[in-house]
Tab-separated table of C-alpha atoms in Angstrom:
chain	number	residue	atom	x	y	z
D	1	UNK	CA	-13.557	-7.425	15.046
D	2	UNK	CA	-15.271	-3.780	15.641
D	3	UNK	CA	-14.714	-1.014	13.709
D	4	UNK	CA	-14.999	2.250	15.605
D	5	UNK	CA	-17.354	4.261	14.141
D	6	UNK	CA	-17.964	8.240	15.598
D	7	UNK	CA	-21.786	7.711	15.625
D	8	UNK	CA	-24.487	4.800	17.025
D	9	UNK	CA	-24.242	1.927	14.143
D	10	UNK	CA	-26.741	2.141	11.405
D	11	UNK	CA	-29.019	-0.591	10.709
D	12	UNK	CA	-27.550	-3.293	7.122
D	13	UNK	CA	-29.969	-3.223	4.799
D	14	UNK	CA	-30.440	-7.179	3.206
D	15	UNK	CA	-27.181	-6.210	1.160
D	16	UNK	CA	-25.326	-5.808	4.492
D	17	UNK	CA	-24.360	-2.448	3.485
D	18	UNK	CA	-24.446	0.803	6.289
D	19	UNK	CA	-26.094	4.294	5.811
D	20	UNK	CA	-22.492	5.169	5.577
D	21	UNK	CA	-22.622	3.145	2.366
D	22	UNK	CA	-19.946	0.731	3.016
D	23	UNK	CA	-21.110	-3.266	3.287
D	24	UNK	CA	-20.480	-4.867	6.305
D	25	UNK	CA	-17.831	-7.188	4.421
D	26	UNK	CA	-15.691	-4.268	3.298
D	27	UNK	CA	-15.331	-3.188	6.656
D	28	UNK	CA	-14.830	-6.642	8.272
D	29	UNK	CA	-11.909	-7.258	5.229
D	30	UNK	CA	-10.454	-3.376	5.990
D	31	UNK	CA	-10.319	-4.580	9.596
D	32	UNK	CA	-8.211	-7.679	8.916
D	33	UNK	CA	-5.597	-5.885	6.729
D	34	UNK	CA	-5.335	-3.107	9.541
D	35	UNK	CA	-4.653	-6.345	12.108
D	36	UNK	CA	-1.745	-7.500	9.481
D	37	UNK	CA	-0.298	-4.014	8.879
D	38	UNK	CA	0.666	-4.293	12.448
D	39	UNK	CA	3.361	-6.446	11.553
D	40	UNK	CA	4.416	-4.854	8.502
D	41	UNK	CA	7.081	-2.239	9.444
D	42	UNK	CA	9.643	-5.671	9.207
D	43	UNK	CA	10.412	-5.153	5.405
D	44	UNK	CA	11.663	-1.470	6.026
D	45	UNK	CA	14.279	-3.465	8.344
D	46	UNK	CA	15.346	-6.177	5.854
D	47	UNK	CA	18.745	-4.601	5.076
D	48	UNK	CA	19.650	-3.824	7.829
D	49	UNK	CA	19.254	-7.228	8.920
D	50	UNK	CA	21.142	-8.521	6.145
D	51	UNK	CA	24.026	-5.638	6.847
D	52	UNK	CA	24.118	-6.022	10.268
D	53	UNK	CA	23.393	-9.377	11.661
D	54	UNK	CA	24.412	-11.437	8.354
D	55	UNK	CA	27.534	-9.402	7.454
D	56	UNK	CA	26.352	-8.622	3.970
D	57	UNK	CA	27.639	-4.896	2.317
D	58	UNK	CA	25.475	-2.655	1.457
D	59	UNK	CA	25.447	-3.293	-1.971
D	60	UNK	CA	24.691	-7.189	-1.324
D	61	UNK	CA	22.234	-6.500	1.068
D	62	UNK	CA	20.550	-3.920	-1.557
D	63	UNK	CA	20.829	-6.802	-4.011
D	64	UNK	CA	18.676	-9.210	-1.707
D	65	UNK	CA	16.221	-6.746	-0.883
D	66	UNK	CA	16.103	-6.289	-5.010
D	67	UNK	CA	15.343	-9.803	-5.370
D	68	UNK	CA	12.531	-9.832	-3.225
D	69	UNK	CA	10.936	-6.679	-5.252
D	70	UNK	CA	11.366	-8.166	-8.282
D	71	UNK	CA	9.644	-11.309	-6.971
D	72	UNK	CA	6.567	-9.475	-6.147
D	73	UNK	CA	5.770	-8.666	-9.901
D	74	UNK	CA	4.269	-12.163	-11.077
D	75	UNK	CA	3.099	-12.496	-7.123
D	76	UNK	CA	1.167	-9.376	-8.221
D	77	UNK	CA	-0.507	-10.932	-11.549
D	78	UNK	CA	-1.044	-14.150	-9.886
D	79	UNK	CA	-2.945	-12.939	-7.311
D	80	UNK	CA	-5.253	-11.546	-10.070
D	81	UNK	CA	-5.597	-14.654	-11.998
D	82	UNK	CA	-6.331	-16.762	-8.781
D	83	UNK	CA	-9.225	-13.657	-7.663
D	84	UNK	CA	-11.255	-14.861	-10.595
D	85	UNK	CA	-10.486	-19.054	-10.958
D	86	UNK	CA	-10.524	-19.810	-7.155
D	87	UNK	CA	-12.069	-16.872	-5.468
D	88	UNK	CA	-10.801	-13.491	-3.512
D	89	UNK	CA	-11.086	-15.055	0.242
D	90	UNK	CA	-9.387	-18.088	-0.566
D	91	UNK	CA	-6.716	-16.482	-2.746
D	92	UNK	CA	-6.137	-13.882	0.096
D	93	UNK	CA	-5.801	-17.040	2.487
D	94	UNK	CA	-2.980	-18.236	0.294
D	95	UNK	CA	-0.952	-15.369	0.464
D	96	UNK	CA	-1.074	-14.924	4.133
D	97	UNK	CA	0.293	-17.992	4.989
D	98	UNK	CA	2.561	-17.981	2.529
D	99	UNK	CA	3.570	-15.181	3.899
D	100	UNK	CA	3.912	-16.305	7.791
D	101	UNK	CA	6.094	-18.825	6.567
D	102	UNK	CA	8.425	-16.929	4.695
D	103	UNK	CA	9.006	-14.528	7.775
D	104	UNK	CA	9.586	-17.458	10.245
D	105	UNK	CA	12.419	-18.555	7.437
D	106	UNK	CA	14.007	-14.677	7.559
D	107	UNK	CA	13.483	-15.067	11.518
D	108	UNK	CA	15.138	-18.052	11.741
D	109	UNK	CA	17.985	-18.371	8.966
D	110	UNK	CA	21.219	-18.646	9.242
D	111	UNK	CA	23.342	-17.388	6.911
D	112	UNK	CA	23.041	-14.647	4.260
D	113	UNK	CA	22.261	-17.649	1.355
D	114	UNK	CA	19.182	-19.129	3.315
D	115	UNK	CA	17.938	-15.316	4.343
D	116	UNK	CA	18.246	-14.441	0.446
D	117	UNK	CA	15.700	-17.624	-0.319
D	118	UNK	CA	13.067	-16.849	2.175
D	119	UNK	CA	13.304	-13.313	0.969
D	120	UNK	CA	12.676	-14.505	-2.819
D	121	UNK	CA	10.085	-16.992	-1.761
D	122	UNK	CA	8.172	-14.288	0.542
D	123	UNK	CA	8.097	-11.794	-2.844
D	124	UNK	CA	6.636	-14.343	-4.242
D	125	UNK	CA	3.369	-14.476	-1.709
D	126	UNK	CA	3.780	-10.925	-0.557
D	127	UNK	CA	1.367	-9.462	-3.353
D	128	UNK	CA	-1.257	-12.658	-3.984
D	129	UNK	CA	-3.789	-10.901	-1.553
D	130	UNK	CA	-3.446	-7.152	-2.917
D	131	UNK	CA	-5.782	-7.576	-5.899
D	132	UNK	CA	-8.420	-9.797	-4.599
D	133	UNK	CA	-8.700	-8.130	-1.369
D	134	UNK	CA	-8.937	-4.781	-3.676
D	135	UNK	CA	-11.603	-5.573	-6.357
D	136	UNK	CA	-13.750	-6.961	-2.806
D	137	UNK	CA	-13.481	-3.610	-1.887
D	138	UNK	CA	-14.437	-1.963	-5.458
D	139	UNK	CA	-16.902	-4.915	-6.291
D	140	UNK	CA	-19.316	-3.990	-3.073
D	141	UNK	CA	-19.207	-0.638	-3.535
D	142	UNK	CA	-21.013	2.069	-5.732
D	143	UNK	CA	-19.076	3.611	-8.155
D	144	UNK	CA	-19.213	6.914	-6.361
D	145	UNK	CA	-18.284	5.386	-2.833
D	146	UNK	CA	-14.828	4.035	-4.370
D	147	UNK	CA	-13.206	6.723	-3.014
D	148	UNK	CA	-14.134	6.449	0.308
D	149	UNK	CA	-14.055	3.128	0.791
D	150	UNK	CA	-10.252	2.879	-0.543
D	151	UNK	CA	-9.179	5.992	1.753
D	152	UNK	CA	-11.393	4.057	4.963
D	153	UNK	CA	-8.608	1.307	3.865
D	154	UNK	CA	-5.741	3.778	3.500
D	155	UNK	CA	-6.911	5.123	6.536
D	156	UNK	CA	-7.027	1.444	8.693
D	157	UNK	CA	-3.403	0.658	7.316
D	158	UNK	CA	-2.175	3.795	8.556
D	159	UNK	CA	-3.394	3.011	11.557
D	160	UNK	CA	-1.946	-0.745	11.328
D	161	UNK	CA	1.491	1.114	10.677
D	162	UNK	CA	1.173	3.590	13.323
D	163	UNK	CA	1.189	0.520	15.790
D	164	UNK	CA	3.821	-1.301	13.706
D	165	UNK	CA	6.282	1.611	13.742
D	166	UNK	CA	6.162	1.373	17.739
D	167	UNK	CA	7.059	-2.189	17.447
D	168	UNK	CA	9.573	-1.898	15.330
D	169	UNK	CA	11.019	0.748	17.655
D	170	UNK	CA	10.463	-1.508	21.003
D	171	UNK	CA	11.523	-4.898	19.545
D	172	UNK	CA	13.967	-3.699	16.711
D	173	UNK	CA	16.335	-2.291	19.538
D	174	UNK	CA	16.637	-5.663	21.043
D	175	UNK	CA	16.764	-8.301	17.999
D	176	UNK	CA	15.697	-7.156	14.421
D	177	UNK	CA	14.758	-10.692	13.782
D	178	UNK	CA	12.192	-10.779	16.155
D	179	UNK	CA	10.300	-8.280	13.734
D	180	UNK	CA	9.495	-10.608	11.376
D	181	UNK	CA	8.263	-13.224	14.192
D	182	UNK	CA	6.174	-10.404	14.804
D	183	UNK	CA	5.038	-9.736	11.355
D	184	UNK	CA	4.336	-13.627	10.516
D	185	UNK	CA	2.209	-13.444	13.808
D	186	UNK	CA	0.130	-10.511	12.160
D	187	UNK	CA	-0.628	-12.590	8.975
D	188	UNK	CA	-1.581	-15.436	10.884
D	189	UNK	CA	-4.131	-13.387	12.882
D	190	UNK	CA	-5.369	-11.412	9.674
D	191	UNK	CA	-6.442	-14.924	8.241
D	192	UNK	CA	-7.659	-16.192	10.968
D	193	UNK	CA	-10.525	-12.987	10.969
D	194	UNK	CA	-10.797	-13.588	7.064
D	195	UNK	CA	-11.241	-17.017	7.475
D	196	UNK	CA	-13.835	-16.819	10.334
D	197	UNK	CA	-15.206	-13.753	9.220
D	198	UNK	CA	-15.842	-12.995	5.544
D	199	UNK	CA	-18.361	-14.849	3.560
D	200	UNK	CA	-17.236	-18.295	1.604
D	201	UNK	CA	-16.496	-17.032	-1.964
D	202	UNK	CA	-18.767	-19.449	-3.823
D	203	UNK	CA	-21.843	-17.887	-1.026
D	204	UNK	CA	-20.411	-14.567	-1.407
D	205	UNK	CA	-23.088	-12.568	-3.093
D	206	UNK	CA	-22.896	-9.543	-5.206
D	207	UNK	CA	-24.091	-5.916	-3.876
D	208	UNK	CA	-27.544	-5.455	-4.095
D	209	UNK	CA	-27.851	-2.889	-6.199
D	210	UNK	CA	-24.374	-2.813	-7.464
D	211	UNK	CA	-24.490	-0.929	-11.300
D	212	UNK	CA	-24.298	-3.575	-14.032
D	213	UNK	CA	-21.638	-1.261	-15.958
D	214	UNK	CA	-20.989	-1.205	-19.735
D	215	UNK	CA	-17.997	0.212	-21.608
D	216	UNK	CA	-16.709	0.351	-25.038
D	217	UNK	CA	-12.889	0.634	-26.322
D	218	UNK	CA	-10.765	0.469	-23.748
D	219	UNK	CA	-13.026	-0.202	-21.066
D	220	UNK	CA	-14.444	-2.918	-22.556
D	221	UNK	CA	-14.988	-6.591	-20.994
D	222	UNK	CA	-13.499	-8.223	-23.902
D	223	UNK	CA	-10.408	-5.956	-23.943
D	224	UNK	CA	-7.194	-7.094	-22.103
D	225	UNK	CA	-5.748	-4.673	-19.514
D	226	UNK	CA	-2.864	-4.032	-21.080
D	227	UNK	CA	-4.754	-3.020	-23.980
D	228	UNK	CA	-6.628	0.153	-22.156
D	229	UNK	CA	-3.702	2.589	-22.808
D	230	UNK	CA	-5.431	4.828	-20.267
D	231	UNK	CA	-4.882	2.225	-17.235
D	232	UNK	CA	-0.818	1.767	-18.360
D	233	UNK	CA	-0.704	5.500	-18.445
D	234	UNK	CA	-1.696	5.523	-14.353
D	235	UNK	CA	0.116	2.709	-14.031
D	236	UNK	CA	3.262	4.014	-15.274
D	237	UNK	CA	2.335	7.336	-12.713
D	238	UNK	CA	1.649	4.880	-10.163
D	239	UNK	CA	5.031	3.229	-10.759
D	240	UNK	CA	6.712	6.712	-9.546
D	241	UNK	CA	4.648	7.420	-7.006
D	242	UNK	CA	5.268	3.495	-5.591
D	243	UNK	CA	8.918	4.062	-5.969
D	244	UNK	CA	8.771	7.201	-3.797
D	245	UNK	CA	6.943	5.655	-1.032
D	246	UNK	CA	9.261	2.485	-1.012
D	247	UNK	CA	11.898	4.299	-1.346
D	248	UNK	CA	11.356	6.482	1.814
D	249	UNK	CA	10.180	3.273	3.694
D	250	UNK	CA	14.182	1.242	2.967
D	251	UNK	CA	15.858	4.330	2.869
D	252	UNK	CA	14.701	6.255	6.173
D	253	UNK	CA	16.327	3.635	8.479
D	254	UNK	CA	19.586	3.727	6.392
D	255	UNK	CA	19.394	7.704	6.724
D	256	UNK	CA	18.977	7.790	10.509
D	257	UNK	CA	22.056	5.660	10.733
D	258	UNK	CA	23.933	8.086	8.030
D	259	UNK	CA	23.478	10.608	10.767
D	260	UNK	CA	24.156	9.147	13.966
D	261	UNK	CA	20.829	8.001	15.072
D	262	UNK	CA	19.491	4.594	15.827
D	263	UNK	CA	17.719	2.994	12.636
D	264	UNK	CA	14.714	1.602	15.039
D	265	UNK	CA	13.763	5.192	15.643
D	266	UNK	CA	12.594	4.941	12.064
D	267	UNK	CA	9.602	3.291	13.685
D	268	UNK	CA	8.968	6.360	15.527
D	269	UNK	CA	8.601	8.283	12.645
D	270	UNK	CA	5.975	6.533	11.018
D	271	UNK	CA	4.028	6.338	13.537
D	272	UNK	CA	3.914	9.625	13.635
D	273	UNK	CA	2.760	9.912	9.883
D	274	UNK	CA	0.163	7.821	10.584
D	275	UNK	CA	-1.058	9.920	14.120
D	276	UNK	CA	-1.212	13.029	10.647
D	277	UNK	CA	-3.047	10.606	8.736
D	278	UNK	CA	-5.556	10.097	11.169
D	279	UNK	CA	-6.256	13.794	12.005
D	280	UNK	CA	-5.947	14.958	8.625
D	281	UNK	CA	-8.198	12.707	7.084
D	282	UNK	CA	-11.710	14.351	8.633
D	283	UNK	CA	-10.443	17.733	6.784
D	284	UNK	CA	-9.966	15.540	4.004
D	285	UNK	CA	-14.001	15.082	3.931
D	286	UNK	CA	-14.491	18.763	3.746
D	287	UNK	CA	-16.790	19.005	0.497
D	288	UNK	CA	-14.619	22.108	-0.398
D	289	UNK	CA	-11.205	20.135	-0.336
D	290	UNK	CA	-13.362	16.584	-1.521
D	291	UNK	CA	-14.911	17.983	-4.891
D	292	UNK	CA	-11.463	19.288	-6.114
D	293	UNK	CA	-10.276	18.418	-9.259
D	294	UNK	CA	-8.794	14.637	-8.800
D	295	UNK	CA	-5.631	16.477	-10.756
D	296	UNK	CA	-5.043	19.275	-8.467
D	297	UNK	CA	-5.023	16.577	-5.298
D	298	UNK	CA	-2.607	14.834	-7.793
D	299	UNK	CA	-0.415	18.094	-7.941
D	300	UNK	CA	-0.639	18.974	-4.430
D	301	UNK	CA	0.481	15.441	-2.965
D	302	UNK	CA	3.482	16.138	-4.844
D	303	UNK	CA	4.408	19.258	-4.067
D	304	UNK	CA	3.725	18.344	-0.179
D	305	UNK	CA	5.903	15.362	-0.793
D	306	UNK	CA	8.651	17.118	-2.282
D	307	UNK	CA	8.681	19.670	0.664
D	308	UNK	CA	8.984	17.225	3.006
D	309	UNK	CA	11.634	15.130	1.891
D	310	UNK	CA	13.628	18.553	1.462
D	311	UNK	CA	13.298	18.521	5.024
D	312	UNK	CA	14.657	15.003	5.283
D	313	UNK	CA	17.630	16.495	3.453
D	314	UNK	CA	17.768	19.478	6.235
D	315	UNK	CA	16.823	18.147	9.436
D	316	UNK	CA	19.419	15.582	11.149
D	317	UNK	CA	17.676	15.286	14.584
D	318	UNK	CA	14.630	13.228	15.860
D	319	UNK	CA	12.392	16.367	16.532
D	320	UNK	CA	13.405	18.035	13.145
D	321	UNK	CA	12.270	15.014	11.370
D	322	UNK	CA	8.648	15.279	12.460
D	323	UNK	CA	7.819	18.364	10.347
D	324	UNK	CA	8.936	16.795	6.920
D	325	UNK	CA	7.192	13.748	8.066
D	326	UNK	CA	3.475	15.211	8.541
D	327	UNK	CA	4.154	17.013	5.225
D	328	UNK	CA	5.249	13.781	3.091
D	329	UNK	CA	2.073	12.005	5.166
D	330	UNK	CA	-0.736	14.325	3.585
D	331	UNK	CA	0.957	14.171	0.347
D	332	UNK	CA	0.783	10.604	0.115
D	333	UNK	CA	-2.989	10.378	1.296
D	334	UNK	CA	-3.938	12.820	-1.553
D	335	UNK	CA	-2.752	10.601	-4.060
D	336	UNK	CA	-2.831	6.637	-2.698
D	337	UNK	CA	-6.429	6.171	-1.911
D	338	UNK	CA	-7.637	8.088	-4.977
D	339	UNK	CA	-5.525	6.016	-7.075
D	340	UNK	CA	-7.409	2.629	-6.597
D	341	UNK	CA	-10.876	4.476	-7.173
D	342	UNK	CA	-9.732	5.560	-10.743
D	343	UNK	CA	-8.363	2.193	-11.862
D	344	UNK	CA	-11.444	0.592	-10.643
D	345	UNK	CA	-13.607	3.063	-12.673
D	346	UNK	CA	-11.800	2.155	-15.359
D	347	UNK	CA	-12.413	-1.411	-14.952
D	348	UNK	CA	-15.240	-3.007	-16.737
D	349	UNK	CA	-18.349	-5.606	-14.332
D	350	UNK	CA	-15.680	-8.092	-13.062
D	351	UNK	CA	-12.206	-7.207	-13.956
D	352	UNK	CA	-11.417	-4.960	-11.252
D	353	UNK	CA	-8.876	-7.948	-10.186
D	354	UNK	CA	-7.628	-8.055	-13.405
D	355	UNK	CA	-7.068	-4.275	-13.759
D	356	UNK	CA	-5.815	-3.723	-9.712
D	357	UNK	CA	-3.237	-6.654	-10.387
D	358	UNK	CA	-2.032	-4.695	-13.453
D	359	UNK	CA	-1.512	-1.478	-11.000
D	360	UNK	CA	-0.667	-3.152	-8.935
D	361	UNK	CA	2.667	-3.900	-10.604
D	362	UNK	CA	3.818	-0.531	-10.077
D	363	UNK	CA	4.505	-1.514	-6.179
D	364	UNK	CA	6.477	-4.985	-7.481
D	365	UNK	CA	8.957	-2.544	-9.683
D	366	UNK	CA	9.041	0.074	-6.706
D	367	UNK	CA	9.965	-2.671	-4.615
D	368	UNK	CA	13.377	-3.770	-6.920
D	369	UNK	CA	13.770	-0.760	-7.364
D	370	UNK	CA	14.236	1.237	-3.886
D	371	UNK	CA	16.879	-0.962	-2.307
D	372	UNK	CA	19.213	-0.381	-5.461
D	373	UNK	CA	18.454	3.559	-6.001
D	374	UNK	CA	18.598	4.185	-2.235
D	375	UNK	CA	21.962	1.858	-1.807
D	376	UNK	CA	23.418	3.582	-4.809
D	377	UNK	CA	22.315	7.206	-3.704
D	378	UNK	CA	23.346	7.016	0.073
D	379	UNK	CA	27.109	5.799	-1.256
D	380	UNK	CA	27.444	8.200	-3.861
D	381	UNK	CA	26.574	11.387	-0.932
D	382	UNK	CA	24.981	10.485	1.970
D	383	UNK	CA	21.094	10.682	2.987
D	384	UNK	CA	20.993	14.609	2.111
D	385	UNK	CA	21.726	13.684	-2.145
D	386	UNK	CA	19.516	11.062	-1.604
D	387	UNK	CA	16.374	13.033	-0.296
D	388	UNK	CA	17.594	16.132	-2.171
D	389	UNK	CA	17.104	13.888	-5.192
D	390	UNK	CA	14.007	12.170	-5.042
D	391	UNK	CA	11.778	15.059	-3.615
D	392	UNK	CA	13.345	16.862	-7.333
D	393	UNK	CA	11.316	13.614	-9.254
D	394	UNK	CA	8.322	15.029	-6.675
D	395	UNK	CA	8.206	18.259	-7.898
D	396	UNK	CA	8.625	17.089	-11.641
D	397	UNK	CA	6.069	14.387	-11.210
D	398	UNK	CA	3.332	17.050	-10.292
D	399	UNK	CA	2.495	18.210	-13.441
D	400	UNK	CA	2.213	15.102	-15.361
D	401	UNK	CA	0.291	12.828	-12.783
D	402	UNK	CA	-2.192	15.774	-12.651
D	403	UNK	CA	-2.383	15.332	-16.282
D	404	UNK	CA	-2.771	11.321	-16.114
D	405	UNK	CA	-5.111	11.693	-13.137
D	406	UNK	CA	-7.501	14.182	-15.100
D	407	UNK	CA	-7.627	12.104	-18.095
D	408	UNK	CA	-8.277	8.656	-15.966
D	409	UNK	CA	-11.178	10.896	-13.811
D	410	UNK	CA	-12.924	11.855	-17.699
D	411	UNK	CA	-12.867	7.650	-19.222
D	412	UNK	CA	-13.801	6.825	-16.231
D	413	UNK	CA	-17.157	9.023	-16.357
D	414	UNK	CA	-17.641	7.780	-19.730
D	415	UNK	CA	-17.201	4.302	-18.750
D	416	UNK	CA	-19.798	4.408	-16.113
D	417	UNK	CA	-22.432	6.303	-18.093
């Protein structure tokens, strides 16, 4: 697959890596995830599905939706463990047709009992190709090109969910189930280019180049992840910041319906976050904005975030949704992207699997969490309590992930040195 680029190509050097500084392999994997992040705008559907086409409450279908989150967490570490003893591609492979099959089950089942089981059993792949295909990503790269290369993959995904938000909008107003025919297609096709097109992992060579890094303490290659007190700190700031963004993604659907609109326009809106993300992100490269403090970016995401979703809580129309939505948009791409880079500095030469899986749980709890809060919220008063609330944990969150984020930045200059 081609990745658009806004100038001629630059010539690999024997590394395969670009002037831009990105290998050819990084790109090729970004490419593939963008192809299965077309598909992905199913799981913001799955309780409505359950709800409306299985005749489960809300508090079942919340329940189901739970299960699946909390299936995610040892998908999560797995997918770490199997990075290192069998190798990224082929652990990546693994959880994308795991996946595919688990969405043909949802597609497909019958009842609310059989619907619950695929659900459990697609946690349980969903999260096996997060960490490998992240530590590629921070493995090929120079220290100071994390950052880039993670918001080039922030960026592609957006993209991916800009055209999976108009599916879900075209096919979710016919049959909600043929969303996750659609999403098990995407997975298919993302490793079929991973298979065809990324390097073997036992002929996969390292960077040329690449920094043989040493660290002491915490960052240390003997030390165990959960022993780096620094990384659990982010992680624990990640874990809000997950539960935010989940939480928007199950709940927005639910909150369309709470005021009279069609859930499948849902689709429409985040497409339209992602046509922000794509326009904001070359005023994201200003060096002005780019050398801020990694703390104030922190800070700022939040306080973006927490504007918007007060708009959520305002605005009960389609075209008064848009606003809030290109606010919480920037927001998020301050923080996501810029995450990844710190954990990986933290990581010591050839743990970044190890220590991405460990973040990485903050999505698995986000995920059990968000169908329960957002369930629980939306019957106790309606979508305006519920966005009212959480953009409150935005504004309290900015100060203290600033805080984490600054600390992170300083080990992770240490570690490298």
């Amino acid at each position: 697959m081609r990745v658009a680029t806004t100038s001629a190509p630059a010539e690999p050097d024997q590394a395969g890596q670009t002037e831009r500084g990105l290998p050819t392999q990084v790109r090729l994997l970004i490419a593939a995830r963008a192809v299965n992040q077309l598909g992905a705008f199913s799981l913001a559907f799955l309780t409505v599905l359950l709800s409306r086409d299985l005749g489960a409450g809300l508090a079942t279908a919340g329940a189901v939706s739970a299960a699946f989150g909390l299936a995610t967490i040892p998908s999560r570490l797995l997918g770490g463990r199997l990075a290192e003893r069998c190798g990224p591609r082929r652990t990546i492979l693994i959880g994308l047709l795991g996946c595919a099959a688990a969405q043909l089950g949802l597609a497909a089942a019958p009842d609310l009992a059989l619907a619950a089981v695929f659900a459990i059993v697609l946690g349980l792949a969903f999260e096996l190709y997060e960490p490998p295909s992240q530590a590629m990503i921070a493995d090929a790269v120079r220290p100071a090109d994390r950052t880039a290369a993670f918001a080039l993959l922030t960026t592609a995904l957006s993209v991916g969910n800009m055209g999976a938000g108009l599916v879900a909008d075209l096919v979710g107003r016919s049959n909600l189930r043929w969303l996750f025919v659609v999403d098990a297609a995407s997975c298919l096709a993302c490793a079929l280019l991973v298979r065809c097109s990324l390097e073997p992992d036992a002929a996969r060579p390292r960077r040329a180049g690449a920094p043989k890094e040493s660290g002491s303490g915490a960052g240390s290659g003997t030390t165990s992840p959960w022993r780096d007190r620094t990384l659990l700190l982010v992680t624990a700031g990640g874990t809000v910041f997950a539960s935010i963004y989940m939480l928007i993604i199950v709940a927005l659907p639910l909150s369309l319906a709470g005021y009279g609109l069609n859930p499948a326009s849902a689709g429409l809106l985040m497409a339209a976050s992602t046509l922000t993300l794509v326009v904001v992100r070359p005023v994201m490269r200003i060096r002005r904005i780019a050398e801020l403090p990694v703390g104030s970016m922190f800070a700022g995401g939040y306080v973006l975030m927490a504007l918007g979703l007060a708009g959520f809580a305002l605005a009960h129309t389609l075209p008064t949704l848009l606003g809030p939505t290109a606010l919480i948009s920037i927001g998020e791409l301050l923080v996501m992207g810029r995450s990844l880079a710190l954990v990986s500095d933290l990581a010591p030469p050839g743990a970044a699997a190890r220590y991405l899986a460990v973040y990485g749980l903050s999505w698995g709890v986000a995920t059990f969490l968000a169908p329960l809060l957002s369930a629980w919220l939306l019957a106790a008063g309606g979508p305006a309590l519920l966005w009212w609330v959480v953009a409150g944990v935005c504004v309290a969150n900015a100060p203290a992930s600033a805080l984490v984020a600054g600390l992170a930045a300083g080990q992770g200059c240490i570690e490298r040195a």
